[in-house]
Tab-separated table of C-alpha atoms and ligand atoms in Angstrom:
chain	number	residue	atom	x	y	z
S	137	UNK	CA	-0.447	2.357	13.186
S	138	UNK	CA	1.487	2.886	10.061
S	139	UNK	CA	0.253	1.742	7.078
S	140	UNK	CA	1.858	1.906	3.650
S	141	UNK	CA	2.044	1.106	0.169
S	142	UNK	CA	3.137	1.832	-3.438
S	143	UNK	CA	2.399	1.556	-6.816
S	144	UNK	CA	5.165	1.343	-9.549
S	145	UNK	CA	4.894	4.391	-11.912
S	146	UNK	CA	5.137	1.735	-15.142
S	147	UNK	CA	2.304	2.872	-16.737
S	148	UNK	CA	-1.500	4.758	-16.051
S	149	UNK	CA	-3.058	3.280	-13.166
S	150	UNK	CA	-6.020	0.982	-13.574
S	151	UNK	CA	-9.005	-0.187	-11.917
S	152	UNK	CA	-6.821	-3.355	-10.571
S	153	UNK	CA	-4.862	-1.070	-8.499
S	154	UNK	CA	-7.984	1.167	-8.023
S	155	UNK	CA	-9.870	-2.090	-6.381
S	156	UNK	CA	-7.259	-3.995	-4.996
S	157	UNK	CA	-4.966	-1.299	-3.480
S	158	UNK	CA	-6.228	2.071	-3.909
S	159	UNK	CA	-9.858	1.222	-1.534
S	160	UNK	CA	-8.549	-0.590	0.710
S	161	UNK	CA	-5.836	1.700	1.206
S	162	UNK	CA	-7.990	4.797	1.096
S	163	UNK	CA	-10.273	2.942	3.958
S	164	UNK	CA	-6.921	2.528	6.294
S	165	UNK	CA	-6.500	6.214	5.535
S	166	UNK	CA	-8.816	7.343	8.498
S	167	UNK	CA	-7.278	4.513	11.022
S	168	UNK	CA	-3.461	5.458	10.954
S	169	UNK	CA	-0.495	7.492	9.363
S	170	UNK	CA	-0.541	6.261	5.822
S	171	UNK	CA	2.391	6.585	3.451
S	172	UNK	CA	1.750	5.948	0.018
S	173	UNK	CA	4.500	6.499	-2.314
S	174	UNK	CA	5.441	6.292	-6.238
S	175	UNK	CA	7.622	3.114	-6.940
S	176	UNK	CA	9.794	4.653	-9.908
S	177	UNK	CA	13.054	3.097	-8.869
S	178	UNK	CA	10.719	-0.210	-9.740
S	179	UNK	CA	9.726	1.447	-12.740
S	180	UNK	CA	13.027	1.719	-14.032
S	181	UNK	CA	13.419	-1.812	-14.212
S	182	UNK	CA	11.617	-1.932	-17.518
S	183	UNK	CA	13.929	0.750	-18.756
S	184	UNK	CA	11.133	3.681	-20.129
S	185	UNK	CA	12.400	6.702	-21.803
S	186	UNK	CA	13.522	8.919	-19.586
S	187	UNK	CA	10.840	12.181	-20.171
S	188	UNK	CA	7.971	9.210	-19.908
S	189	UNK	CA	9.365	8.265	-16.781
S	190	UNK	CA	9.518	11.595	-15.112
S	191	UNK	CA	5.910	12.650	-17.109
S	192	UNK	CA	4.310	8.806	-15.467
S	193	UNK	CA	5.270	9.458	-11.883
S	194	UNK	CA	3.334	13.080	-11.814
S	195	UNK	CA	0.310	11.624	-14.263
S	196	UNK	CA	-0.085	8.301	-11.004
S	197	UNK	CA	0.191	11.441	-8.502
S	198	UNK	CA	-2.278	13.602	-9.901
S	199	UNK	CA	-4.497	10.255	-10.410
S	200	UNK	CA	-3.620	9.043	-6.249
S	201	UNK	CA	-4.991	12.629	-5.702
S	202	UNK	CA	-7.865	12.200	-7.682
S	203	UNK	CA	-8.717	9.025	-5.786
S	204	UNK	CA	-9.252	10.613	-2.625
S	205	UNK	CA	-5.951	10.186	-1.001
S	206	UNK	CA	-5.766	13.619	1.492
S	207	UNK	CA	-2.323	14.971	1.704
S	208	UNK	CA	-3.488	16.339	5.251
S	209	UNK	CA	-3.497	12.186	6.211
S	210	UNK	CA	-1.601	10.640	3.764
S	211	UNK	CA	2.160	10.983	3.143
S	212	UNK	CA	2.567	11.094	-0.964
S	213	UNK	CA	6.149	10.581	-2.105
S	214	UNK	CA	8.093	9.688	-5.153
S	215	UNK	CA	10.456	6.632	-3.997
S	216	UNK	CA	13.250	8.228	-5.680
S	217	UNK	CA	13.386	10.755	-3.425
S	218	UNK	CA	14.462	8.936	-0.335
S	219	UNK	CA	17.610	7.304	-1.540
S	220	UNK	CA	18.197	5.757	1.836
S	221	UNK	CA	16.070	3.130	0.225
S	222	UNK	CA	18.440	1.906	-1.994
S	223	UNK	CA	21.417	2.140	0.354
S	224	UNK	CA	18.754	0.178	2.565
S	225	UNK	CA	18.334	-2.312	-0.019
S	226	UNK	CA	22.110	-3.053	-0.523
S	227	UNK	CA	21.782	-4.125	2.866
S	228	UNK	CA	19.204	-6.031	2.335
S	229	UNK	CA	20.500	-8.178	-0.107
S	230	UNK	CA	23.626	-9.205	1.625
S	231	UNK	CA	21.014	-11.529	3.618
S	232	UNK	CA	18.731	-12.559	0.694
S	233	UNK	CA	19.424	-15.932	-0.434
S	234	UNK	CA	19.782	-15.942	-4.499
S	235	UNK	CA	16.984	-18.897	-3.994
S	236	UNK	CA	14.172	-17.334	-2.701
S	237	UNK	CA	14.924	-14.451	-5.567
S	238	UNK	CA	14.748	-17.408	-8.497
S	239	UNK	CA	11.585	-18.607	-6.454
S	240	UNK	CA	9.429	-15.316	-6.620
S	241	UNK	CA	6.782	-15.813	-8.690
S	242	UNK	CA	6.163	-12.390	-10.187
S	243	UNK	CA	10.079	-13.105	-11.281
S	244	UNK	CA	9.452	-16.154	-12.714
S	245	UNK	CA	5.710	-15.046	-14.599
S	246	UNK	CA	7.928	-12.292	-16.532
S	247	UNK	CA	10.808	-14.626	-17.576
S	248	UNK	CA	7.823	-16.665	-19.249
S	249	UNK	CA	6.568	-13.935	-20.981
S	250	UNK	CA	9.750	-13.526	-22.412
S	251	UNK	CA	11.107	-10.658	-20.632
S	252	UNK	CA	14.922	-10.242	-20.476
S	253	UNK	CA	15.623	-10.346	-16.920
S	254	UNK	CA	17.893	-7.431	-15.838
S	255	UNK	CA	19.267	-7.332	-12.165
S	256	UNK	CA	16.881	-5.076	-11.068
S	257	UNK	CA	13.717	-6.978	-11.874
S	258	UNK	CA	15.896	-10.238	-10.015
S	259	UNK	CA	15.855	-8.039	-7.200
S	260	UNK	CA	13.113	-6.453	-6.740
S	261	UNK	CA	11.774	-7.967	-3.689
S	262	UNK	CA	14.673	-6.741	-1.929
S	263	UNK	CA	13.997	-3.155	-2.969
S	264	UNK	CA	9.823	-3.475	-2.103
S	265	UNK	CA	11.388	-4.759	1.628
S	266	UNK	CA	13.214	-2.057	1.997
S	267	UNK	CA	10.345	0.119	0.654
S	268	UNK	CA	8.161	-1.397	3.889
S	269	UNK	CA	10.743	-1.851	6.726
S	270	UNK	CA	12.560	1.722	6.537
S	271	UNK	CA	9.172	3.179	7.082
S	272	UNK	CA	8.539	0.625	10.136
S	273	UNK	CA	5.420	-0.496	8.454
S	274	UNK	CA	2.798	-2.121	10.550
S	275	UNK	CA	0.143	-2.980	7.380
S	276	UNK	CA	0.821	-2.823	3.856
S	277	UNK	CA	-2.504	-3.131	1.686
S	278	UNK	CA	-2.181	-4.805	-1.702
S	279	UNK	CA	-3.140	-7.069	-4.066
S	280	UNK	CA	-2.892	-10.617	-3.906
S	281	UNK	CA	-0.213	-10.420	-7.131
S	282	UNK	CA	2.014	-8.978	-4.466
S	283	UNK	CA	1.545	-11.578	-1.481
S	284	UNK	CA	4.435	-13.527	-1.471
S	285	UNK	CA	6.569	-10.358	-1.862
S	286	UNK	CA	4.980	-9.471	1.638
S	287	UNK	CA	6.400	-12.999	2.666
S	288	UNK	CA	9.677	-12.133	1.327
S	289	UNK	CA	9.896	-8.988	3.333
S	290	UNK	CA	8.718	-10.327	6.276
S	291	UNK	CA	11.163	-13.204	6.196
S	292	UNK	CA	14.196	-10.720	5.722
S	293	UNK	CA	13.567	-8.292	8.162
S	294	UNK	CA	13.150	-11.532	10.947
S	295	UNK	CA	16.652	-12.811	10.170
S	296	UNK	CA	18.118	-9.099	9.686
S	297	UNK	CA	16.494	-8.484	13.167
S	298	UNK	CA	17.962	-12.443	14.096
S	299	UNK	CA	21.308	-11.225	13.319
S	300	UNK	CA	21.632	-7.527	14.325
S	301	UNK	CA	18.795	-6.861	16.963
S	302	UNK	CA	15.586	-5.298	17.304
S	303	UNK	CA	15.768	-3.114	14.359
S	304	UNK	CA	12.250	-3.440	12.311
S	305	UNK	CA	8.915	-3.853	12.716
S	306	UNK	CA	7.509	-7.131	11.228
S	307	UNK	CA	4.623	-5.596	8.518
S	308	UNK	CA	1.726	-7.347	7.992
S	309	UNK	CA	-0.009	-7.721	4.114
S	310	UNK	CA	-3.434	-6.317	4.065
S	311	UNK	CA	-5.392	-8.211	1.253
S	312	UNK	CA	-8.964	-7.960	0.339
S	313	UNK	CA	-9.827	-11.291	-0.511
S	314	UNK	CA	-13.245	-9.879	-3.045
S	315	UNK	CA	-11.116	-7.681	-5.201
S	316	UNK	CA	-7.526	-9.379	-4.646
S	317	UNK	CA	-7.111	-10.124	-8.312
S	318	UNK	CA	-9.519	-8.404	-10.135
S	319	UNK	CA	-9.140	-9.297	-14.403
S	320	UNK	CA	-7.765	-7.573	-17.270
S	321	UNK	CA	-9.765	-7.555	-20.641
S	322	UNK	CA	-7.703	-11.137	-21.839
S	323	UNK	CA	-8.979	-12.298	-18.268
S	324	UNK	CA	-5.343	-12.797	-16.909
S	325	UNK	CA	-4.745	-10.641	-13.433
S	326	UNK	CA	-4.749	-7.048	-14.706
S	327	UNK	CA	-1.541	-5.546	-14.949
S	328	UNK	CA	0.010	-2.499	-16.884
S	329	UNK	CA	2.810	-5.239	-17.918
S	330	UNK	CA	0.368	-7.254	-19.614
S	331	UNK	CA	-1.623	-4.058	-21.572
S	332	UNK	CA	-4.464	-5.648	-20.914
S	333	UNK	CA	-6.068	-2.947	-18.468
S	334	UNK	CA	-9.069	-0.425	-18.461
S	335	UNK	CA	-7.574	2.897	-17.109
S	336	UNK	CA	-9.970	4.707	-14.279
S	337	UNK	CA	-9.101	8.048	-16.386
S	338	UNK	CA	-8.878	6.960	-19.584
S	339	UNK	CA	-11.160	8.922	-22.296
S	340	UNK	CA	-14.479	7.595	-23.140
S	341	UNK	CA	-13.942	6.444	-26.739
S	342	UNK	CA	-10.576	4.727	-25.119
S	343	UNK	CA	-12.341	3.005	-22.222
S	344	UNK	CA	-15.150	2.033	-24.243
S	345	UNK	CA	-12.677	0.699	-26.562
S	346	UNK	CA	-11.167	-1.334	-23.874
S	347	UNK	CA	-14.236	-2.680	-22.185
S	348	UNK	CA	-15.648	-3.738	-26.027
S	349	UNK	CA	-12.299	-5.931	-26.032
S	350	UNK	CA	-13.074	-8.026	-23.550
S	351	UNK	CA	-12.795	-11.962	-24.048
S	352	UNK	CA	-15.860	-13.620	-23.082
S	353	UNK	CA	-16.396	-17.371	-25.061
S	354	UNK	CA	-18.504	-17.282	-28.331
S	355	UNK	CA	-21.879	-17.736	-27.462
S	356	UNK	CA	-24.508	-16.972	-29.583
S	357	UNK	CA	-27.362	-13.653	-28.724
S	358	UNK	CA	-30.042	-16.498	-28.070
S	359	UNK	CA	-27.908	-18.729	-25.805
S	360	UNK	CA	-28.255	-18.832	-21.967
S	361	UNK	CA	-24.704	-17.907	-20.485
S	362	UNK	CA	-22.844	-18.444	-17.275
S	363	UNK	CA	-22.503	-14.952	-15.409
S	364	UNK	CA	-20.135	-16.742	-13.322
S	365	UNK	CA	-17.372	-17.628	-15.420
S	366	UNK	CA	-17.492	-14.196	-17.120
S	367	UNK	CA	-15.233	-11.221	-17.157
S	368	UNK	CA	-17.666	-8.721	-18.261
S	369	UNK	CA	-19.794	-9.308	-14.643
S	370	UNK	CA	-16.824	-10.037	-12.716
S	371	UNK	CA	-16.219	-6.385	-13.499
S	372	UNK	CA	-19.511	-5.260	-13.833
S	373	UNK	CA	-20.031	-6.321	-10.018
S	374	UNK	CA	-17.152	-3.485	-8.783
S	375	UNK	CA	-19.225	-0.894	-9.890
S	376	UNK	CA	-23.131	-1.868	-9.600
S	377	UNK	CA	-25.221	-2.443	-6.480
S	378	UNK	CA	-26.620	-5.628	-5.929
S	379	UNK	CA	-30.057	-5.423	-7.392
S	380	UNK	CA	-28.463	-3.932	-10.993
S	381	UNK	CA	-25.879	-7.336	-10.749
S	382	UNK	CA	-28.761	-9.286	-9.633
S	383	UNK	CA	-30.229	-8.544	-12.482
S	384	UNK	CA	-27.547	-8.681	-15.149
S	385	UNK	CA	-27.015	-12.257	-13.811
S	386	UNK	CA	-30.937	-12.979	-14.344
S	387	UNK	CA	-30.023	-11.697	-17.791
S	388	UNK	CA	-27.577	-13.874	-18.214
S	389	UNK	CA	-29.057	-16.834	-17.462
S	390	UNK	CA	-32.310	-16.127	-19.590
S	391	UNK	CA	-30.338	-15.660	-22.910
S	392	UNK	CA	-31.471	-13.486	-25.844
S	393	UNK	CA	-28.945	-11.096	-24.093
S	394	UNK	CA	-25.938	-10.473	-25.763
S	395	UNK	CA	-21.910	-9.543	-24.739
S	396	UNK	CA	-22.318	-6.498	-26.397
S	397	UNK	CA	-25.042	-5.468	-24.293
S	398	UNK	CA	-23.718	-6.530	-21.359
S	399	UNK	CA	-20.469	-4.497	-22.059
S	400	UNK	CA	-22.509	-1.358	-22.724
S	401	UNK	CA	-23.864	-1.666	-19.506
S	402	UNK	CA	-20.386	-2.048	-17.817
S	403	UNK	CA	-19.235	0.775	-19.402
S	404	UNK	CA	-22.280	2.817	-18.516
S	405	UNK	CA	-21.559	1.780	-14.670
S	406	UNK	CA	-17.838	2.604	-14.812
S	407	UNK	CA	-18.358	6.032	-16.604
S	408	UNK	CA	-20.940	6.885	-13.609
S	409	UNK	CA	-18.677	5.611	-10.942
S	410	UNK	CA	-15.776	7.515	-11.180
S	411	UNK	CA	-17.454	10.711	-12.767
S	412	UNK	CA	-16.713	13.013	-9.378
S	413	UNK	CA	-13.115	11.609	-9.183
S	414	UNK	CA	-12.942	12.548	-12.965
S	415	UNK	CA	-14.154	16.137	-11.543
S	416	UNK	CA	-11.645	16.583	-8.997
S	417	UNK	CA	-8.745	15.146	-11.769
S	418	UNK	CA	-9.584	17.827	-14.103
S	419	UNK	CA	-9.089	20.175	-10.986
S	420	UNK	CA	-6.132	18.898	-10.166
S	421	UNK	CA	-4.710	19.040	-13.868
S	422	UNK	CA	-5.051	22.761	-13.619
S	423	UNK	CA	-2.690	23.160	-11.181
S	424	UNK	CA	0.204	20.734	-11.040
S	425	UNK	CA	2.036	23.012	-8.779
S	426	UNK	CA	-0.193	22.156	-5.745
S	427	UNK	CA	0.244	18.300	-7.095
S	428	UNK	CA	4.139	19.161	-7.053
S	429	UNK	CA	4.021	20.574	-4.111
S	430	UNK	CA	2.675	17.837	-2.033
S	431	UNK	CA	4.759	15.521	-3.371
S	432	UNK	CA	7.910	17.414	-2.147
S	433	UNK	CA	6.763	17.655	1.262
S	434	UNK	CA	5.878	14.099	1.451
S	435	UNK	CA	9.273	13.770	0.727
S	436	UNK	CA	11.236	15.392	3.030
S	437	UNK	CA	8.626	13.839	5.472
S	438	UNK	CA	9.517	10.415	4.255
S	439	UNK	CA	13.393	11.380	4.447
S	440	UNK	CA	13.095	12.315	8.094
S	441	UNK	CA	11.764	8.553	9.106
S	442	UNK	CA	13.387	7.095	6.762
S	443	UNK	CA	17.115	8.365	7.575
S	444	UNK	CA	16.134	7.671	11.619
S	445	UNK	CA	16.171	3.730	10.758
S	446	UNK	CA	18.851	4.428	8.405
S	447	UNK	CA	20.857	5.515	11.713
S	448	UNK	CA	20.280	2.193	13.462
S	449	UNK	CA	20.957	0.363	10.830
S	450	UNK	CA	23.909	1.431	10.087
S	451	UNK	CA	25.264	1.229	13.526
S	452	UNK	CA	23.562	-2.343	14.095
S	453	UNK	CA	25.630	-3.784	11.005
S	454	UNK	CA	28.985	-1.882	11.412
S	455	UNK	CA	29.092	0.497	9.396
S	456	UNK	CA	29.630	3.507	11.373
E	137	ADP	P1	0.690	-3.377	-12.178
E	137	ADP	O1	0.661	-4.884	-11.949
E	137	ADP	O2	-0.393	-2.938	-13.033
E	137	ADP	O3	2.048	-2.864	-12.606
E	137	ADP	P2	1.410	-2.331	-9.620
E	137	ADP	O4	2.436	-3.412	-9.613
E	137	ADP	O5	1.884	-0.940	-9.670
E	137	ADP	O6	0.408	-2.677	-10.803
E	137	ADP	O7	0.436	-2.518	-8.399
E	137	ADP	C1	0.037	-1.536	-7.479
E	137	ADP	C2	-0.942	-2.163	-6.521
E	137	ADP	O8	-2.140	-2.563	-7.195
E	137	ADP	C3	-0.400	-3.443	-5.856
E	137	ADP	O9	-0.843	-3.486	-4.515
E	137	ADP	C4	-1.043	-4.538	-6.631
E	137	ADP	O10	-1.182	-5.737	-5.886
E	137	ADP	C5	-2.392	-3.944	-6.961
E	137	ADP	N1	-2.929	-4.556	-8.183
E	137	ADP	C6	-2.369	-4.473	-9.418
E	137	ADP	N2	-3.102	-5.161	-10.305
E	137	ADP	C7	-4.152	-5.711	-9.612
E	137	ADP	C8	-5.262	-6.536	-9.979
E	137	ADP	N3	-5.423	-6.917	-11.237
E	137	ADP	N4	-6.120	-6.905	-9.014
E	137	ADP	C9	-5.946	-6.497	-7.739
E	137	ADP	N5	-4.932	-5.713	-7.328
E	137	ADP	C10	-4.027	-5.318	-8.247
E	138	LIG	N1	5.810	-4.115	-6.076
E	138	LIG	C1	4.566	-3.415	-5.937
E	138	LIG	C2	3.694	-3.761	-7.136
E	138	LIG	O1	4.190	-4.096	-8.162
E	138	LIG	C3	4.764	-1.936	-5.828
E	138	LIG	C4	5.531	-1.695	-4.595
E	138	LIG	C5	6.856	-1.357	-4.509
E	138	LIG	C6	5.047	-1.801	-3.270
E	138	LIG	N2	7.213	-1.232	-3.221
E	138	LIG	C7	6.144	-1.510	-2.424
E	138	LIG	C8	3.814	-2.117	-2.719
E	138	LIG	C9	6.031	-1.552	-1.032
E	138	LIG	C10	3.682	-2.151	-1.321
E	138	LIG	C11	4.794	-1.867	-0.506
E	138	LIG	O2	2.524	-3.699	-7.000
C-alpha cells in the first residue's frame, strides 16, 4: 500500500499537524511504503524570503525526524526536488474546471482574510493532485482542513483516467475524525496562516507564552465552567490520559478553578509529552548532514517513481 502525505514548509510545524497528520501518518508507517514529503513549491505561494524558505524546509525535516518518521520506512523528500510534479500539474490543469478552483474552500477562507490571491494559491489543488497521483497514492492521511482537496484530486485523476486510460490510482483521504481539526489559541482550526499555533518545539517561555494566550470566555475564579466548550481541555485532552482529563473536567464543573490554572496544567502535559522527541531533535540538530542526507536520497527515490508515471503520461496525452 502506498501511503503519502505533505506538509507545506510555510512556517514551524505545530501540534495541528502533529495530531491530525503527523500520528496518523506515523501509525500507517508500519502498514505500507510511506512517502512523506516537504510542500515548498506550496510554500512559495505566500512569497517568503528566499534564505527563510530554504532555512523552513530543513527546520520541518529535522522536526518530521524528530517525530519518529524512520528514513529506513519512510521516503522524506523536499517537493521541489521532483520537478516532474509541476510538469505533472500543467497537465493537470488543462482538465480542471476554473469552477471547482473558485469553489475550494481553503481558496475562498484566504480571500476573506484578505489575502491577495496570486495564481499559485488559485491553483493549488491542482499542484496537491499531482503531489498524490504521480506517486500512485493509495491513502493520503490528513486533516479534515484538507478534505475536499482529497475530493478535488480524486475527481481529476477519474476524468484524466476517463479521457486517456488507466493511468492513476484513485487515493483515498485518511482522516481521523478525534483530532481532524484540532484549535489554535483564537479557537479557529490551527494553522501557521492564521499565527495562532503552539509549536511542538517551540522554547518553554515561547510555548508557555502561547498556551497563556488562549481565548477561553470571561468567567470569574469562583464560577462553574463548561469543559466542553473550552479550548484549553480540548487541548489538554491530546496530551493527558483519561483519569488526569477526567479530572480537569470535574474541576471544571466544580468552579473555584481558574483558566490560569487550567493552562498551567496544559502546559505541564505538553512539556512532558514531547520531552523524548525534544531529545532526539536536539540530536538531530547536531548533525544536519545526516538530516541532509536523507532528504537527498528520498529524493532521487521519489524521482525514480515519479518520472515512471511521468512516462505514461506523457505518452497517454500525446506528448511524445
Ligand atoms: P498549516 O494549515 O498550518 O499550514 P499544513 O497546511 O502544512 O498546515 O498541513 C499539514 C497537515 O497537517 C495537513 O494534513 C493538515 O490537514 C494537517 N493540519 C494542519 N492544521 C491542522 C489542525 N489544526 N488540525 C488537524 N490537522 C491539521
Ligand atoms: N495542502 C496540504 C496542506 O496544506 C499540504 C500538501 C501538499 C499535501 N500536497 C499534499 C498533503 C499532498 C497531502 C498530500 O496541508
Amino acid at each position: 500500500m502506498r501511503v503519502l502525505s505533505g506538509i507545506q514548509s510555510s512556517g514551524i510545524p505545530h501540534i495541528g499537524n502533529y495530531f491530525g497528520m503527523m500520528l496518523p501518518a506515523l501509525e500507517l508507517q508500519e502498514k505500507g511504503e510511506t512517502f512523506l514529503f516537504i510542500a515548498d513549491y506550496h510554500a512559495l505561494t505566500t512569497q517568503p524570503k528566499p534564505e527563510d524558505l530554504r532555512k523552513m524546509v530543513e527546520n520541518v525535516a529535522v522536526d518530521l525526524l524528530a517525530c519518529g518518521f524512520d528514513p529506513a520506512k519512510a521516503v522524506l523528500f523536499r517537493q521541489s526536488d521532483v520537478p516532474q510534479v509541476t510538469e505533472l500539474t500543467w497537465i493537470l490543469s488543462t482538465i480542471t474546471t476554473v469552477g471547482v478552483l473558485e469553489r475550494a474552500h481553503s481558496y475562498k477562507d484566504k480571500i476573506a482574510k484578505g489575502f491577495v490571491p496570486n495564481n499559485g494559491l488559485f491553483t493549488y489543488p491542482v499542484l496537491m493532485a499531482a503531489d498524490i497521483l504521480i506517486y500512485q497514492s493509495e491513502l493520503v492521511p490528513v486533516g479534515k482542513d484538507q478534505k475536499q482537496h482529497l475530493e478535488i484530486t480524486r475527481d481529476i485523476a477519474i476524468k484524466f483516467n476517463n479521457l486517456y486510460g488507466d493511468i492513476f490510482t484513485i487515493p483515498e483521504a485518511s482522516i481521523k475524525e478525534s483530532v481532524a481539526v484540532i484549535p489554535g489559541i483564537d479557537g479557529q482550526k490551527m494553522s501557521k496562516s492564521y499565527d495562532n499555533t503552539i509549536p511542538i518545539f517551540g522554547g518553554k517561555k515561547e510555548v508557555r507564552q502561547r498556551i497563556m494566550s488562549i481565548v477561553t470566555d470571561c468567567k470569574g475564579l469562583e464560577e462553574p465552567k463548561d469543559p466542553d466548550s473550552c479550548n484549553v481541555v480540548a487541548l489538554f485532552k491530546l496530551f493527558a490520559d483519561e483519569n488526569r482529563f477526567r479530572t480537569l473536567r470535574e474541576r471544571y464543573r466544580a468552579g473555584n478553578y481558574g483558566y490560569g490554572h487550567a493552562k498551567q496544567e496544559l502546559f505541564e502535559a505538553m512539556w512532558e509529552y514531547f520531552a523524548p522527541l525534544r531529545r532526539r531533535r536536539e540530536e538531530l540538530l547536531g548533525n544536519l548532514d545526516y538530516v541532509r542526507d536523507v532528504i537527498a536520497a528520498g529524493g532521487r527515490k521519489a524521482v525514480a517513481e515519479a518520472e515512471q508515471t511521468m512516462i505514461k503520461v506523457r505518452k497517454a496525452v500525446g506528448l511524445r
